[in-house]
Coordinates of C-alpha atoms and ligand atoms in Angstrom, one line a residue:
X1 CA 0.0 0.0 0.0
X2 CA 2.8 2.5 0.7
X3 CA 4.4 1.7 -2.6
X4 CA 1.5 2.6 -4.1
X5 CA 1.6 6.2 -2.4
X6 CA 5.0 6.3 -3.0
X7 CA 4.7 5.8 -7.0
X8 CA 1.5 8.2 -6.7
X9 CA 3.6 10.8 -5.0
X10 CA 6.4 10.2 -7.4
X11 CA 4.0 10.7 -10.4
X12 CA 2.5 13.6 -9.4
X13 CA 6.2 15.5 -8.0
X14 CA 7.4 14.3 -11.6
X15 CA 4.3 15.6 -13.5
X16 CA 4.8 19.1 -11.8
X17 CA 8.2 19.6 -12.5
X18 CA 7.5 19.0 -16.0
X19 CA 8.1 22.4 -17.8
X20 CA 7.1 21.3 -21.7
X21 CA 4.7 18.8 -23.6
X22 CA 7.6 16.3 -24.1
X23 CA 8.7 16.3 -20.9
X24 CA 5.2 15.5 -19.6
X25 CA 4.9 13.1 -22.4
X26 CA 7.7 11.2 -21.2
X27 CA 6.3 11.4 -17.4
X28 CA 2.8 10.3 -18.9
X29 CA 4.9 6.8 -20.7
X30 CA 6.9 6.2 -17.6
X31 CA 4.1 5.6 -14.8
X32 CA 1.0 5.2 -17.3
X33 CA 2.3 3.4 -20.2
X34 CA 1.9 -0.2 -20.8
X35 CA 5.5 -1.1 -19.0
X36 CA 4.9 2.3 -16.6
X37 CA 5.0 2.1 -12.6
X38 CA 1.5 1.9 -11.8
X39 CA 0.6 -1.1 -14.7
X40 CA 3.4 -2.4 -12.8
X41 CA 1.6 -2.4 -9.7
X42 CA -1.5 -3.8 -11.1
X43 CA 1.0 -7.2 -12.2
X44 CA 2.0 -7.2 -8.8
X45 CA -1.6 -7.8 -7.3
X46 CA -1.1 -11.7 -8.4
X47 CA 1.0 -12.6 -6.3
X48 CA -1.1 -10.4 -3.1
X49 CA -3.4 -12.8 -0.9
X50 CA -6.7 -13.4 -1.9
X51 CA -8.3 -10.8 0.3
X52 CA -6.0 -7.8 0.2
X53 CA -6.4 -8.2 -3.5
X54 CA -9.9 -5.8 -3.5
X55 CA -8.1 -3.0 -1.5
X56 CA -5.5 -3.5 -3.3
X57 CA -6.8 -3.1 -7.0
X58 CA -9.5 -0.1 -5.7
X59 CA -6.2 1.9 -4.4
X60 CA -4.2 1.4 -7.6
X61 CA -7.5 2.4 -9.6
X62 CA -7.5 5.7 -7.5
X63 CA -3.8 6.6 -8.2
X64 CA -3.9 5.9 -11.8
X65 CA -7.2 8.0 -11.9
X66 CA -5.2 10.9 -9.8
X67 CA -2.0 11.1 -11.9
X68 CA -4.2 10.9 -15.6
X69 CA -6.0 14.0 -14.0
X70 CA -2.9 15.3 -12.8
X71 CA -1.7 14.4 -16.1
X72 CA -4.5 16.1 -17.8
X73 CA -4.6 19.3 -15.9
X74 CA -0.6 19.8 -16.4
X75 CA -1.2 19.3 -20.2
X76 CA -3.8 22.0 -20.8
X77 CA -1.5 24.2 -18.9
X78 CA 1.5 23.0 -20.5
X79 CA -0.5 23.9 -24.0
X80 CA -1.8 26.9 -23.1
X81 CA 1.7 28.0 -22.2
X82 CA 3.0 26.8 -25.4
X83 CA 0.6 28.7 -27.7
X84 CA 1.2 31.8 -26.2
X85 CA 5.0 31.3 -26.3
X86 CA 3.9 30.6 -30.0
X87 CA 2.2 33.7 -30.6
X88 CA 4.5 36.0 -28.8
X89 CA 7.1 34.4 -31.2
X90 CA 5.3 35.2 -34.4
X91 CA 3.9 38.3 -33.5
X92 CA 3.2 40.4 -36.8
X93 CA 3.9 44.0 -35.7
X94 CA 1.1 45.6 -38.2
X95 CA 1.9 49.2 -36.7
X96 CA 5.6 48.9 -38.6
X97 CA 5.0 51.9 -41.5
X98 CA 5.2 49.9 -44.6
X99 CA 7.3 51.0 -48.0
X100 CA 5.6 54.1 -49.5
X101 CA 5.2 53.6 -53.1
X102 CA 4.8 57.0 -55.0
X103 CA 2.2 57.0 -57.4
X104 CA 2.8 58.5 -61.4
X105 CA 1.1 61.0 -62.5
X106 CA 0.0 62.3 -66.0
X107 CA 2.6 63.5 -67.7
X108 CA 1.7 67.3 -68.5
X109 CA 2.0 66.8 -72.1
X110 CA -0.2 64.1 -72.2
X111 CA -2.7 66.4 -69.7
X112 CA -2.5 68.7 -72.6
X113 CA -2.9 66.5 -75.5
X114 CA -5.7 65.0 -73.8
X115 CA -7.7 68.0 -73.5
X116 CA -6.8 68.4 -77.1
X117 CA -8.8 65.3 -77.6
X118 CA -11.5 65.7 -75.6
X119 CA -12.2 69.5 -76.9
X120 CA -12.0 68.1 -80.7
X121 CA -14.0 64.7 -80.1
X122 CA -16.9 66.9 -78.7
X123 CA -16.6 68.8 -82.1
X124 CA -17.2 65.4 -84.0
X125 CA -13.3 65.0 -85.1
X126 CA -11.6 61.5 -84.8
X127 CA -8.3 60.9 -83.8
X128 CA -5.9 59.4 -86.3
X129 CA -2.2 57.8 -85.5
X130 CA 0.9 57.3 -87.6
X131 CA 4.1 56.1 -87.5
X132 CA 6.8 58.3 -86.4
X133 CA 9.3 56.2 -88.4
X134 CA 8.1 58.0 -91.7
X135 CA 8.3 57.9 -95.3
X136 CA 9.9 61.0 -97.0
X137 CA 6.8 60.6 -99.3
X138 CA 4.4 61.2 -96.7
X139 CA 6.7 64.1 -94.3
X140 CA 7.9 66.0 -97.5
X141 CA 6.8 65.0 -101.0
X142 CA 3.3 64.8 -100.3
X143 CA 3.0 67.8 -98.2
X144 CA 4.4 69.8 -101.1
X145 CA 8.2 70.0 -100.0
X146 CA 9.9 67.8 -103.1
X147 CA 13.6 67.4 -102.8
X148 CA 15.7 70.6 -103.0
X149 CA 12.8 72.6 -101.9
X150 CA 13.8 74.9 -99.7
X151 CA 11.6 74.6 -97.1
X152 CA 13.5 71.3 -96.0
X153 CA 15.6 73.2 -94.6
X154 CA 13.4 74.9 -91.8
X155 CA 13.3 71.6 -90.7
X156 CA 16.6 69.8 -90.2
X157 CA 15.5 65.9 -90.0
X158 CA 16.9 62.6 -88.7
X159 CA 17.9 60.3 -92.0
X160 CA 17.5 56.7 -91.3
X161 CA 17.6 56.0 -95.1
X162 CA 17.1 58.7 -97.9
X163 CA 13.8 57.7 -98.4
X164 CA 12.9 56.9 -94.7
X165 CA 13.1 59.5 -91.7
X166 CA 11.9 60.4 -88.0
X167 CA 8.8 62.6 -88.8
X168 CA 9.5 66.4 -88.7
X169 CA 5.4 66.8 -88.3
X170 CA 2.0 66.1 -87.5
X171 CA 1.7 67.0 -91.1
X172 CA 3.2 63.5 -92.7
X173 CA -0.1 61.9 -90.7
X174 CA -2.5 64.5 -92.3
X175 CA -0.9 63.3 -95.9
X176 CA -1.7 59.9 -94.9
X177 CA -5.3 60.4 -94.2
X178 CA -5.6 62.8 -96.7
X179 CA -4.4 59.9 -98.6
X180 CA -6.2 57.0 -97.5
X181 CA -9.6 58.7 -97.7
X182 CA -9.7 58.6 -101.4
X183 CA -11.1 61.9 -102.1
X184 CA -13.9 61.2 -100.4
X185 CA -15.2 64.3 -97.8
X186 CA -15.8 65.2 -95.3
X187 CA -12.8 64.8 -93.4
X188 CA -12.5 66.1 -89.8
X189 CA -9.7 65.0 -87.8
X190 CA -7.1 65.3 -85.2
X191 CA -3.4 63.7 -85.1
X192 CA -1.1 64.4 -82.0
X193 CA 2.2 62.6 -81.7
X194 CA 5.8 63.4 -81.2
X195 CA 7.5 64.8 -83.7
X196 CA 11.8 64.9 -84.3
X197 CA 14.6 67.4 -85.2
X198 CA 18.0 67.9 -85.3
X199 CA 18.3 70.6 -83.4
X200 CA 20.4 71.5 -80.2
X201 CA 18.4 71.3 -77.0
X202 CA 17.9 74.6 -75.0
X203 CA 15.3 76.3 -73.0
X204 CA 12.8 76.3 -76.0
X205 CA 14.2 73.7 -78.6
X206 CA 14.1 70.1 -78.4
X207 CA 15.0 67.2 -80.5
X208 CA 12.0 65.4 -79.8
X209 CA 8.7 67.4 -78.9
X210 CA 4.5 67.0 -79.5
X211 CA 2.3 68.5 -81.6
X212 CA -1.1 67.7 -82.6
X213 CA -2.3 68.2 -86.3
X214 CA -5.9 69.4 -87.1
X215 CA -7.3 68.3 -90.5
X216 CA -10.8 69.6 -92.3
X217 CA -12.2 69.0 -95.4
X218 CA -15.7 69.2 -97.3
X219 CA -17.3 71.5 -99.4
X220 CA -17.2 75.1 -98.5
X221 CA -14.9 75.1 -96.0
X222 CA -13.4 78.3 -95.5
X223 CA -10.9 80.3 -93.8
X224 CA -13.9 81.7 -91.3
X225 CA -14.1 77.9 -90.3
X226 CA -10.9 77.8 -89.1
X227 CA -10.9 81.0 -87.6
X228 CA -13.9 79.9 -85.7
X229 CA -12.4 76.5 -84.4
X230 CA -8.9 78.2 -83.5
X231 CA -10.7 80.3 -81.5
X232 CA -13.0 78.1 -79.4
X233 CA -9.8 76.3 -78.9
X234 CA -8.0 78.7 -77.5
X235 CA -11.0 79.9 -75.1
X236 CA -10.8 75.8 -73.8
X237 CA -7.2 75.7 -73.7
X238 CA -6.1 80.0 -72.6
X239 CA -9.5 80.6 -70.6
X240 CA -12.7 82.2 -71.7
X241 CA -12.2 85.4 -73.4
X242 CA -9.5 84.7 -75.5
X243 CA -8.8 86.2 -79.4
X244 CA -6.7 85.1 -82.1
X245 CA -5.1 86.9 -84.8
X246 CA -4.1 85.5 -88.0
X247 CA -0.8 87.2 -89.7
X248 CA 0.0 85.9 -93.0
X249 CA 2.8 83.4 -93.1
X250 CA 4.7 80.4 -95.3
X251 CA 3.8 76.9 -95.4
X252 CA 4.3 74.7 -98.5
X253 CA 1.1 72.8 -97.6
X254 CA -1.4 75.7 -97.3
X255 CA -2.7 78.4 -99.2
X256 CA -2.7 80.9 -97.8
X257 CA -0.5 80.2 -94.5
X258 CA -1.2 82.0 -91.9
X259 CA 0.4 82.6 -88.3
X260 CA -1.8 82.4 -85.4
X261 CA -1.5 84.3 -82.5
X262 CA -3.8 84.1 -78.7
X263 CA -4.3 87.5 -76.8
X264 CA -2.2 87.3 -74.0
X265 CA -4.1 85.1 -71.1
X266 CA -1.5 86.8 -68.6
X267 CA -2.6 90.3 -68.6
X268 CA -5.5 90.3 -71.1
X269 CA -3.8 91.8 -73.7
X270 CA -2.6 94.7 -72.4
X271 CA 0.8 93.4 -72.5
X272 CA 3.3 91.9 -70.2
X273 CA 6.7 90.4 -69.9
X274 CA 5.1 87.2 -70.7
X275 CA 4.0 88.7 -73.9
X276 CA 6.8 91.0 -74.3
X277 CA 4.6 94.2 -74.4
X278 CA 2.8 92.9 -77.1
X279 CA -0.6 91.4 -76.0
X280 CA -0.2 88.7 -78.5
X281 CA 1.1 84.8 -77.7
X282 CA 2.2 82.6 -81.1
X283 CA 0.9 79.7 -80.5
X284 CA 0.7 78.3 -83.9
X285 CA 0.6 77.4 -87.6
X286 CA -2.3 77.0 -90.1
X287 CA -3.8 77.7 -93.1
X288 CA -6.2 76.2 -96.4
X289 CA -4.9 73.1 -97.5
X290 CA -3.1 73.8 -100.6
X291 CA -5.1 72.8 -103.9
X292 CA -1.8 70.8 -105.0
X293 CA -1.7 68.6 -102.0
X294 CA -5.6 68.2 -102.1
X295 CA -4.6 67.7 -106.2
X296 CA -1.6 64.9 -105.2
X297 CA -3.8 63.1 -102.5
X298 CA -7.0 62.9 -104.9
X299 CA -9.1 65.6 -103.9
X300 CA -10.8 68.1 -106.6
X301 CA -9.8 71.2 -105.8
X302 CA -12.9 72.8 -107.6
X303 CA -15.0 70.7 -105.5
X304 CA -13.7 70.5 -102.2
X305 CA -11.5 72.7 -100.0
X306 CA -9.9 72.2 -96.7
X307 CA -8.0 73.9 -93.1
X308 CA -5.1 72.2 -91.3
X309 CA -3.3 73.6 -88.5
X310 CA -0.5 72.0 -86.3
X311 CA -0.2 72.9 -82.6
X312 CA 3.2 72.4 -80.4
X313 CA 2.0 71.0 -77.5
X314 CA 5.2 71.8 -75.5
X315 CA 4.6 75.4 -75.8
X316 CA 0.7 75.1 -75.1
X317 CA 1.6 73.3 -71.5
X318 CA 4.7 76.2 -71.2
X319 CA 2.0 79.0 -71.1
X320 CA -0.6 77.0 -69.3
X321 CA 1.5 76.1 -66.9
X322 CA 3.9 78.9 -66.9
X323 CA 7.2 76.5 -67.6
X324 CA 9.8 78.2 -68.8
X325 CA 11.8 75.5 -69.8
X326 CA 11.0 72.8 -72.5
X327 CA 13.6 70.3 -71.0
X328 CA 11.5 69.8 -68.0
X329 CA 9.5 67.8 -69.7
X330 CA 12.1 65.6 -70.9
X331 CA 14.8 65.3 -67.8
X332 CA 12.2 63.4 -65.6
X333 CA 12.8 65.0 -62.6
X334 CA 9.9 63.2 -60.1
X335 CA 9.8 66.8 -58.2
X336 CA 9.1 68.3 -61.6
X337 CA 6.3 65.7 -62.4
X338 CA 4.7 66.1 -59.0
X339 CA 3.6 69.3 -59.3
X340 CA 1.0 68.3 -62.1
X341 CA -0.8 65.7 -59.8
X342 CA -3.2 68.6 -58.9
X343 CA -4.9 68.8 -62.1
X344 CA -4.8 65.1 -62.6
Ligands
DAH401 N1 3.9 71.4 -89.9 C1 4.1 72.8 -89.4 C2 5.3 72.8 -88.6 O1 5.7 71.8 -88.0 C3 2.9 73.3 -88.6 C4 1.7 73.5 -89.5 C5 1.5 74.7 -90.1 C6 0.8 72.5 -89.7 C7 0.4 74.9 -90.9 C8 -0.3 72.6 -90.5 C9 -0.5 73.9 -91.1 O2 -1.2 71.7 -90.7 O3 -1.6 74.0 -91.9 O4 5.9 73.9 -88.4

């Protein structure tokens, strides 16, 4: 009978100085297991006297019931213990500030071309594309400028081959349509896309900049068409209350060229330094398609007539934005770009 205290006590001093599951695993196998202490007990009960047997069995039944308990209890603890060991050690710390990504933002020329777009769709144009690897044919010939013209040379270009090039203008894409329609009219249309030449970068020149071309033809069009359509234009893009002015000019492509000037969105016209006392802001080129290209393309120029102008997007988005530099929007300077997420 004593032993059997003695292997209860034993039990329970070993099952409560176990500090971890295995541990109490291993106290669990060694007195309740199959070849434990207390199953060792119960084999020595054959060899007690008939009569103690009873007392016998009842007190080995009530230690092995204590030390499973024991057992039991120590576990849950043991497990308890365990898990939040466990998730102190994988502890997420979500307050950590994670890596800031910085989003884009529209590029300004892009803002500007499309507001270009939207302005020209709501007037019923549709926006055409070409490539800006270009065919002489379509940059010069067909735009009026054969070779040894001199108007090539207002616009130094980037040879790939002598009869391919990096377009100079918007105008090789208004050839193209111009081409592709077959004569047929009407014709209303805007192209924007960069444009290349060989000149040396400064504060207003670039190698590579935008424009966006305008094309219309039908019957009856007229320089009063244009004039109208430059001007709303210039309201959307300058603020209401702008004019335009047209001084003559040279293109090879249109006939008569003309030169179009905004009144001065800075000071209203009255003149500024912005405007260098004038009250009057270049912004572009345009004129009535020229009855030879309308001729070459497969138009009737007794039948039909037409406007085109081409805009520089670059300087648009200077005097919208008030940028006095064209390489800003080629140097990618983030703290540059940033400034336009406002208007995005
Ligand atoms: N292509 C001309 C340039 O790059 C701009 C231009 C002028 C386009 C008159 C036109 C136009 O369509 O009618 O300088």
């Amino acid at each position: 009978m004593d032993k059997i205290l003695t292997v209860q006590q034993e039990a329970l001093d070993a099952i409560a100085a176990a500090d971890n599951l295995e541990k109490l695993n291993a106290v669990k196998i060694r007195y309740l297991g199959k070849k434990g202490s207390i199953q060792a007990l119960m084999s020595e009960m054959k060899s007690l006297p008939k009569e103690e047997k009873p007392a016998f069995g009842q007190k080995v039944n009530v230690c092995k019931q204590e030390v499973s308990e024991a057992l039991e209890k120590r576990q849950a603890v043991l497990e308890e213990g365990a898990l939040a060991e466990q998730l102190i050690r994988e502890k997420i710390d979500i307050t950590l500030p994670g890596t800031l990504k910085t989003p884009g933002t529209t590029h300004p020329l892009l803002m500007i071309q499309q507001e270009l777009e939207d302005l020209f769709l709501g007037m019923g144009y549709k926006v055409a594309e070409g490539p800006e690897v270009e065919l002489d044919y379509y940059n010069f010939e067909l735009a009026n400028i054969p070779k040894d013209h001199p108007a090539r040379d207002m616009q130094d270009t980037f040879y790939i081959d002598p009869n391919t090039l990096l377009r100079t203008h918007t105008t090789a894409m208004q050839m193209r349509e111009l081409e592709k329609a077959e004569g047929k009219t009407p014709i209303k249309l805007i192209c924007p896309g960069k444009v290349y030449r060989r000149d040396d970068d400064d504060a207003t020149h670039s190698h590579q900049f935008m424009q966006c071309e305008g094309l219309v033809v039908g019957e009856h069009i007229t320089l009063t068409d244009l004039k109208g359509t430059l001007e709303f234009m210039a309201n959307r893009m300058f603020g209401e209350g702008r004019t335009i002015r047209f001084r003559p000019s040279y293109f090879p492509f249109t006939e008569p060229s003309v030169e179009v000037d905004v009144s001065c969105p800075f000071c209203n016209g009255k003149g500024c330094s912005v405007c260098k006392g004038s009250g009057w802001i270049e912004i572009l080129g345009a004129g009535m398609v020229h009855p030879h290209v309308l001729e070459m393309n497969g138009f009737d120029p007794e039948k039909c007539s037409g406007f085109a102008f081409g805009v520089g997007l670059e300087r648009v988005a200077m005097l919208k934005y008030g940028i006095d530099d064209i390489r800003n929007f080629y140097t990618n300077d983030a703290r540059f770009l940033k400034m336009f997420d406002r208007f995005d």
